mmCIF file of C-alpha atoms in Angstrom:
data_model
loop_
_atom_site.group_PDB
_atom_site.id
_atom_site.type_symbol
_atom_site.label_atom_id
_atom_site.label_comp_id
_atom_site.label_asym_id
_atom_site.label_seq_id
_atom_site.Cartn_x
_atom_site.Cartn_y
_atom_site.Cartn_z
ATOM 1 C CA MET L 1 160.796 -30.457 48.814
ATOM 2 C CA GLU L 2 164.316 -29.704 49.714
ATOM 3 C CA LEU L 3 165.128 -25.979 49.450
ATOM 4 C CA TYR L 4 168.169 -25.142 47.223
ATOM 5 C CA GLY L 5 168.869 -28.391 45.611
ATOM 6 C CA GLY L 6 169.902 -29.177 42.281
ATOM 7 C CA TRP L 7 170.670 -26.147 39.910
ATOM 8 C CA SER L 8 169.595 -23.813 42.736
ATOM 9 C CA ALA L 9 172.390 -24.946 44.828
ATOM 10 C CA LEU L 10 174.972 -25.146 41.864
ATOM 11 C CA LEU L 11 174.184 -21.542 40.703
ATOM 12 C CA TYR L 12 173.682 -19.964 44.191
ATOM 13 C CA ASP L 13 177.035 -18.304 44.350
ATOM 14 C CA SER L 14 176.818 -16.942 40.792
ATOM 15 C CA HIS L 15 173.550 -14.856 41.992
ATOM 16 C CA PRO L 16 174.353 -11.074 42.479
ATOM 17 C CA PHE L 17 172.284 -10.889 45.619
ATOM 18 C CA ARG L 18 174.396 -9.619 48.710
ATOM 19 C CA VAL L 19 174.126 -7.398 51.583
ATOM 20 C CA GLN L 20 176.789 -4.899 52.032
ATOM 21 C CA GLY L 21 179.098 -5.325 54.872
ATOM 22 C CA GLU L 22 177.572 -8.706 56.150
ATOM 23 C CA GLU L 23 180.753 -10.590 55.638
ATOM 24 C CA GLU L 24 182.762 -8.158 57.874
ATOM 25 C CA PHE L 25 179.925 -7.951 60.408
ATOM 26 C CA TYR L 26 179.880 -11.865 61.107
ATOM 27 C CA ILE L 27 183.591 -12.076 61.300
ATOM 28 C CA GLN L 28 183.836 -9.160 63.794
ATOM 29 C CA GLU L 29 181.021 -10.845 65.936
ATOM 30 C CA ALA L 30 182.777 -14.110 65.730
ATOM 31 C CA GLN L 31 186.279 -12.833 66.910
ATOM 32 C CA GLN L 32 184.149 -10.837 69.778
ATOM 33 C CA LEU L 33 182.572 -13.760 71.104
ATOM 34 C CA GLY L 34 184.790 -16.686 70.617
ATOM 35 C CA SER L 35 184.181 -20.117 69.300
ATOM 36 C CA PRO L 36 182.375 -22.472 69.220
ATOM 37 C CA ILE L 37 179.888 -21.029 66.567
ATOM 38 C CA LEU L 38 176.904 -22.483 64.880
ATOM 39 C CA GLU L 39 175.604 -21.161 61.471
ATOM 40 C CA LEU L 40 171.991 -22.230 60.752
ATOM 41 C CA GLY L 41 171.427 -22.279 57.011
ATOM 42 C CA SER L 42 174.986 -22.126 56.038
ATOM 43 C CA GLY L 43 174.544 -22.973 52.436
ATOM 44 C CA THR L 44 177.350 -23.023 50.257
ATOM 45 C CA GLY L 45 179.752 -21.831 52.794
ATOM 46 C CA ARG L 46 179.723 -18.117 51.659
ATOM 47 C CA LEU L 47 180.036 -16.734 55.266
ATOM 48 C CA LEU L 48 181.014 -19.824 57.048
ATOM 49 C CA ILE L 49 184.180 -20.016 55.233
ATOM 50 C CA PRO L 50 185.474 -16.291 55.900
ATOM 51 C CA VAL L 51 184.555 -16.889 59.624
ATOM 52 C CA ALA L 52 186.533 -20.000 59.594
ATOM 53 C CA LYS L 53 189.317 -18.360 57.855
ATOM 54 C CA SER L 54 189.604 -15.536 60.461
ATOM 55 C CA GLY L 55 190.409 -18.272 63.191
ATOM 56 C CA SER L 56 187.078 -19.317 64.661
ATOM 57 C CA GLU L 57 185.737 -22.898 64.899
ATOM 58 C CA ILE L 58 182.450 -22.942 63.179
ATOM 59 C CA HIS L 59 179.777 -25.571 62.635
ATOM 60 C CA GLY L 60 177.593 -25.217 59.503
ATOM 61 C CA LEU L 61 173.871 -26.703 59.407
ATOM 62 C CA ASP L 62 171.923 -26.888 56.492
ATOM 63 C CA LEU L 63 168.972 -28.821 55.102
ATOM 64 C CA SER L 64 170.247 -28.884 51.495
ATOM 65 C CA GLU L 65 172.864 -31.825 50.941
ATOM 66 C CA ASP L 66 173.423 -30.287 47.633
ATOM 67 C CA MET L 67 174.541 -26.952 49.348
ATOM 68 C CA LEU L 68 176.747 -28.797 51.758
ATOM 69 C CA ASN L 69 178.303 -30.536 49.004
ATOM 70 C CA ILE L 70 179.254 -27.610 47.382
ATOM 71 C CA THR L 71 180.955 -26.324 50.639
ATOM 72 C CA ARG L 72 182.802 -29.483 51.217
ATOM 73 C CA GLY L 73 184.441 -28.823 47.651
ATOM 74 C CA LYS L 74 185.543 -25.381 48.618
ATOM 75 C CA ILE L 75 186.865 -26.720 52.060
ATOM 76 C CA GLU L 76 189.071 -29.302 50.334
ATOM 77 C CA LYS L 77 190.793 -26.067 48.725
ATOM 78 C CA LEU L 78 191.659 -24.634 52.367
ATOM 79 C CA ASP L 79 194.798 -24.926 54.237
ATOM 80 C CA ASP L 80 194.801 -27.751 56.948
ATOM 81 C CA ALA L 81 194.291 -25.725 59.934
ATOM 82 C CA THR L 82 191.364 -23.913 58.491
ATOM 83 C CA GLN L 83 189.550 -26.928 57.396
ATOM 84 C CA LYS L 84 189.832 -28.728 60.913
ATOM 85 C CA ARG L 85 188.110 -25.495 62.334
ATOM 86 C CA ILE L 86 184.998 -26.384 60.135
ATOM 87 C CA HIS L 87 182.180 -29.179 60.880
ATOM 88 C CA LEU L 88 179.171 -29.583 58.611
ATOM 89 C CA THR L 89 175.838 -31.351 59.411
ATOM 90 C CA GLN L 90 173.057 -31.965 57.363
ATOM 91 C CA GLY L 91 169.917 -31.060 59.340
ATOM 92 C CA ASP L 92 166.787 -28.910 60.101
ATOM 93 C CA MET L 93 167.215 -25.906 62.154
ATOM 94 C CA ARG L 94 163.551 -26.651 63.897
ATOM 95 C CA ASP L 95 165.182 -29.815 65.481
ATOM 96 C CA PHE L 96 168.982 -30.312 65.275
ATOM 97 C CA LYS L 97 170.756 -31.790 68.153
ATOM 98 C CA PHE L 98 174.457 -31.102 69.234
ATOM 99 C CA GLU L 99 176.021 -32.052 72.599
ATOM 100 C CA GLN L 100 177.984 -28.943 72.792
ATOM 101 C CA ARG L 101 176.736 -25.392 73.440
ATOM 102 C CA PHE L 102 177.751 -22.382 71.313
ATOM 103 C CA LYS L 103 179.096 -18.980 72.035
ATOM 104 C CA LEU L 104 177.409 -17.498 68.771
ATOM 105 C CA ILE L 105 174.645 -18.978 67.008
ATOM 106 C CA THR L 106 173.516 -17.355 63.612
ATOM 107 C CA ILE L 107 171.056 -17.339 61.049
ATOM 108 C CA PRO L 108 172.307 -15.124 58.217
ATOM 109 C CA PHE L 109 170.736 -13.744 54.968
ATOM 110 C CA ARG L 110 166.970 -14.338 55.982
ATOM 111 C CA ALA L 111 167.077 -18.194 56.276
ATOM 112 C CA PHE L 112 164.733 -17.931 59.218
ATOM 113 C CA LEU L 113 162.158 -16.561 56.913
ATOM 114 C CA HIS L 114 161.928 -19.929 55.441
ATOM 115 C CA ILE L 115 160.200 -21.127 58.634
ATOM 116 C CA LEU L 116 156.492 -20.792 57.631
ATOM 117 C CA THR L 117 154.448 -21.077 60.495
ATOM 118 C CA VAL L 118 154.134 -19.613 63.984
ATOM 119 C CA GLU L 119 154.711 -23.059 65.469
ATOM 120 C CA ASP L 120 157.620 -24.033 63.814
ATOM 121 C CA GLN L 121 159.180 -20.372 64.400
ATOM 122 C CA LYS L 122 158.807 -21.048 68.162
ATOM 123 C CA LYS L 123 160.448 -24.782 67.840
ATOM 124 C CA THR L 124 163.600 -23.158 66.032
ATOM 125 C CA LEU L 125 164.032 -20.289 68.671
ATOM 126 C CA GLN L 126 163.333 -22.671 71.536
ATOM 127 C CA ASN L 127 165.868 -25.167 70.255
ATOM 128 C CA ILE L 128 168.467 -22.478 69.634
ATOM 129 C CA LEU L 129 168.218 -21.427 73.251
ATOM 130 C CA GLU L 130 169.085 -24.921 74.156
ATOM 131 C CA HIS L 131 172.246 -24.915 72.224
ATOM 132 C CA LEU L 132 173.295 -21.523 73.394
ATOM 133 C CA ALA L 133 175.897 -21.254 76.119
ATOM 134 C CA GLU L 134 175.152 -19.154 79.177
ATOM 135 C CA ASP L 135 177.002 -16.020 78.065
ATOM 136 C CA GLY L 136 176.263 -16.547 74.175
ATOM 137 C CA LYS L 137 174.404 -14.590 71.524
ATOM 138 C CA LEU L 138 172.107 -15.337 68.706
ATOM 139 C CA ILE L 139 172.355 -13.074 65.707
ATOM 140 C CA LEU L 140 169.711 -13.442 63.018
ATOM 141 C CA ASP L 141 168.634 -11.303 60.071
ATOM 142 C CA ALA L 142 165.338 -10.574 57.978
ATOM 143 C CA PHE L 143 164.439 -8.124 55.515
ATOM 144 C CA ASP L 144 162.073 -5.337 56.558
ATOM 145 C CA PRO L 145 158.809 -5.668 54.769
ATOM 146 C CA LYS L 146 158.181 -2.703 52.455
ATOM 147 C CA LEU L 147 154.441 -2.251 52.384
ATOM 148 C CA GLU L 148 154.613 0.064 49.326
ATOM 149 C CA LEU L 149 156.740 -2.595 47.333
ATOM 150 C CA ILE L 150 154.080 -5.315 48.293
ATOM 151 C CA ASN L 151 150.965 -3.085 47.637
ATOM 152 C CA SER L 152 152.496 -2.377 44.261
ATOM 153 C CA ASN L 153 152.814 -6.124 43.423
ATOM 154 C CA LEU L 154 149.433 -7.203 44.337
ATOM 155 C CA GLY L 155 146.911 -8.888 41.512
ATOM 156 C CA TYR L 156 147.552 -10.310 38.161
ATOM 157 C CA GLN L 157 150.848 -8.209 37.129
ATOM 158 C CA SER L 158 152.641 -9.494 39.971
ATOM 159 C CA SER L 159 152.295 -13.004 38.922
ATOM 160 C CA ARG L 160 153.765 -12.519 35.425
ATOM 161 C CA LEU L 161 156.890 -13.960 34.577
ATOM 162 C CA LYS L 162 159.835 -11.673 34.731
ATOM 163 C CA GLN L 163 163.756 -11.902 34.110
ATOM 164 C CA MET L 164 165.650 -11.848 37.209
ATOM 165 C CA THR L 165 169.148 -12.189 35.907
ATOM 166 C CA GLU L 166 171.392 -13.898 33.591
ATOM 167 C CA LEU L 167 174.338 -16.424 34.907
ATOM 168 C CA VAL L 168 177.145 -18.347 33.398
ATOM 169 C CA HIS L 169 176.908 -22.138 34.102
ATOM 170 C CA PRO L 170 179.905 -22.976 36.511
ATOM 171 C CA VAL L 171 180.094 -26.401 34.589
ATOM 172 C CA SER L 172 179.230 -25.954 31.052
ATOM 173 C CA GLY L 173 179.970 -22.436 30.635
ATOM 174 C CA ASN L 174 176.882 -21.787 28.910
ATOM 175 C CA GLN L 175 174.196 -18.830 29.487
ATOM 176 C CA VAL L 176 171.567 -19.377 32.124
ATOM 177 C CA PHE L 177 168.579 -17.148 32.084
ATOM 178 C CA VAL L 178 166.714 -16.884 35.417
ATOM 179 C CA TRP L 179 162.825 -15.896 35.269
ATOM 180 C CA TYR L 180 160.563 -15.546 38.230
ATOM 181 C CA SER L 181 157.053 -14.859 39.171
ATOM 182 C CA THR L 182 155.806 -13.598 42.726
ATOM 183 C CA THR L 183 152.439 -13.826 44.400
ATOM 184 C CA TYR L 184 151.827 -12.515 47.812
ATOM 185 C CA ASN L 185 149.319 -14.231 50.475
ATOM 186 C CA LEU L 186 148.928 -11.167 52.991
ATOM 187 C CA GLU L 187 146.841 -13.082 55.283
ATOM 188 C CA ASP L 188 149.649 -15.682 56.039
ATOM 189 C CA GLN L 189 152.457 -13.031 55.330
ATOM 190 C CA LEU L 190 153.642 -15.592 52.486
ATOM 191 C CA ILE L 191 155.838 -14.566 49.395
ATOM 192 C CA ASN L 192 155.441 -17.388 46.845
ATOM 193 C CA GLU L 193 157.951 -17.277 44.069
ATOM 194 C CA ILE L 194 158.869 -19.685 41.116
ATOM 195 C CA TRP L 195 162.202 -19.512 39.895
ATOM 196 C CA ILE L 196 162.909 -20.773 36.251
ATOM 197 C CA TYR L 197 166.482 -21.671 35.262
ATOM 198 C CA GLU L 198 166.956 -22.077 31.450
ATOM 199 C CA GLU L 199 170.400 -23.005 30.187
ATOM 200 C CA ILE L 200 170.891 -21.686 26.749
ATOM 201 C CA GLU L 201 173.423 -23.068 23.874
ATOM 202 C CA ASP L 202 175.270 -20.766 21.526
ATOM 203 C CA ASP L 203 172.701 -21.529 18.921
ATOM 204 C CA GLY L 204 170.031 -20.267 21.102
ATOM 205 C CA ASN L 205 168.360 -23.354 22.183
ATOM 206 C CA VAL L 206 167.182 -23.927 25.593
ATOM 207 C CA ILE L 207 168.854 -27.305 26.388
ATOM 208 C CA ARG L 208 167.794 -27.729 30.040
ATOM 209 C CA ARG L 209 165.211 -26.059 32.260
ATOM 210 C CA GLN L 210 164.415 -26.350 36.027
ATOM 211 C CA TYR L 211 161.463 -25.033 37.993
ATOM 212 C CA VAL L 212 162.232 -23.966 41.416
ATOM 213 C CA PRO L 213 159.507 -23.098 44.110
ATOM 214 C CA LEU L 214 160.597 -20.573 46.847
ATOM 215 C CA LYS L 215 158.339 -19.756 49.792
ATOM 216 C CA VAL L 216 159.105 -17.248 52.603
ATOM 217 C CA ARG L 217 157.132 -15.725 55.324
ATOM 218 C CA PHE L 218 157.924 -12.186 56.144
ATOM 219 C CA VAL L 219 158.046 -10.826 59.735
ATOM 220 C CA TYR L 220 157.200 -7.439 61.317
ATOM 221 C CA ARG L 221 159.514 -5.733 63.679
ATOM 222 C CA TYR L 222 157.377 -6.187 66.736
ATOM 223 C CA GLU L 223 156.206 -9.668 65.664
ATOM 224 C CA MET L 224 159.585 -10.625 65.890
ATOM 225 C CA GLN L 225 160.520 -9.049 68.890
ATOM 226 C CA HIS L 226 157.546 -10.681 70.618
ATOM 227 C CA LEU L 227 158.582 -14.100 69.161
ATOM 228 C CA LEU L 228 162.100 -13.685 70.464
ATOM 229 C CA ASP L 229 160.839 -12.312 74.012
ATOM 230 C CA LEU L 230 158.416 -15.350 74.064
ATOM 231 C CA CYS L 231 160.945 -17.920 73.561
ATOM 232 C CA GLY L 232 163.331 -16.936 76.467
ATOM 233 C CA PHE L 233 165.459 -14.226 74.577
ATOM 234 C CA LYS L 234 166.818 -10.596 75.426
ATOM 235 C CA ILE L 235 167.017 -8.015 72.699
ATOM 236 C CA ASP L 236 170.588 -6.587 73.041
ATOM 237 C CA ALA L 237 170.583 -4.626 69.609
ATOM 238 C CA LEU L 238 168.480 -4.227 66.510
ATOM 239 C CA TYR L 239 170.391 -2.680 63.568
ATOM 240 C CA GLY L 240 169.038 -1.697 60.056
ATOM 241 C CA ASN L 241 172.173 -2.567 58.386
ATOM 242 C CA TYR L 242 175.515 -4.103 58.850
ATOM 243 C CA ASN L 243 177.285 -0.896 59.744
ATOM 244 C CA ARG L 244 175.300 -1.160 62.886
ATOM 245 C CA GLU L 245 173.095 1.722 62.483
ATOM 246 C CA ASP L 246 169.780 1.674 64.383
ATOM 247 C CA TYR L 247 166.915 0.119 62.799
ATOM 248 C CA PHE L 248 164.909 1.975 60.247
ATOM 249 C CA HIS L 249 161.659 0.990 58.019
ATOM 250 C CA GLY L 250 162.678 -0.815 55.040
ATOM 251 C CA GLY L 251 166.179 -1.594 55.778
ATOM 252 C CA GLU L 252 167.430 -5.099 57.369
ATOM 253 C CA GLN L 253 166.113 -6.404 60.841
ATOM 254 C CA ILE L 254 169.317 -7.659 62.387
ATOM 255 C CA TRP L 255 168.774 -8.887 65.807
ATOM 256 C CA VAL L 256 171.447 -9.421 68.396
ATOM 257 C CA CYS L 257 170.251 -11.487 71.392
ATOM 258 C CA SER L 258 171.163 -13.209 74.614
ATOM 259 C CA ARG L 259 169.514 -15.433 77.119
ATOM 260 C CA ALA L 260 166.735 -13.417 79.123
#
């Protein structure tokens, strides 16, 4: 099933989840390393467009055609020079093919965690290495697993339906309630979630409902380091946040890598 299609694509930009300093970080890295840039899991262009506005040529690849269509709508509103710096492709980060090599390849906002098996993780990283310029960099980020949070959400209570947030539908203007339930598979390091979107009219009636399954595989620090080493990368830095502070448990895992 396509990730982030339908409502989950339409409402993606309305969700409050963001990581402080992320946009500025990627703009700075892009300006330092130069063009061209490839963003894997580019989504609705939340980071891709600011990077392009800052002067970089950037290619965005995403599995979801719905997400790419939203990006295209945003691009149409940009000035001609910025539009020409943006290139979009529908594809899978495990097996994409481009003729050119990139100075910077990024996988922002935990998109790598949608790769659910070790075999596919290795395929993705090896494919990235093939597309990386000799002096290029890979930057990817993951959340650092909080064991205390996982432990507190095991069992029946974690799978109960909970309200995540309330949004405004960007087309109808109606209120949208977002519900979710979470289960953990510790053997396979999987987080399985079901998101439920309910569009509500003024009279309180639910006029539309969509169920969206979401699955990610969390990674531990040295597991990720071993994967990168195994696939031909050298670790240049590991940050715990987008202020470039050293890694710490429970923060981000922001990996900056080059060819070994």
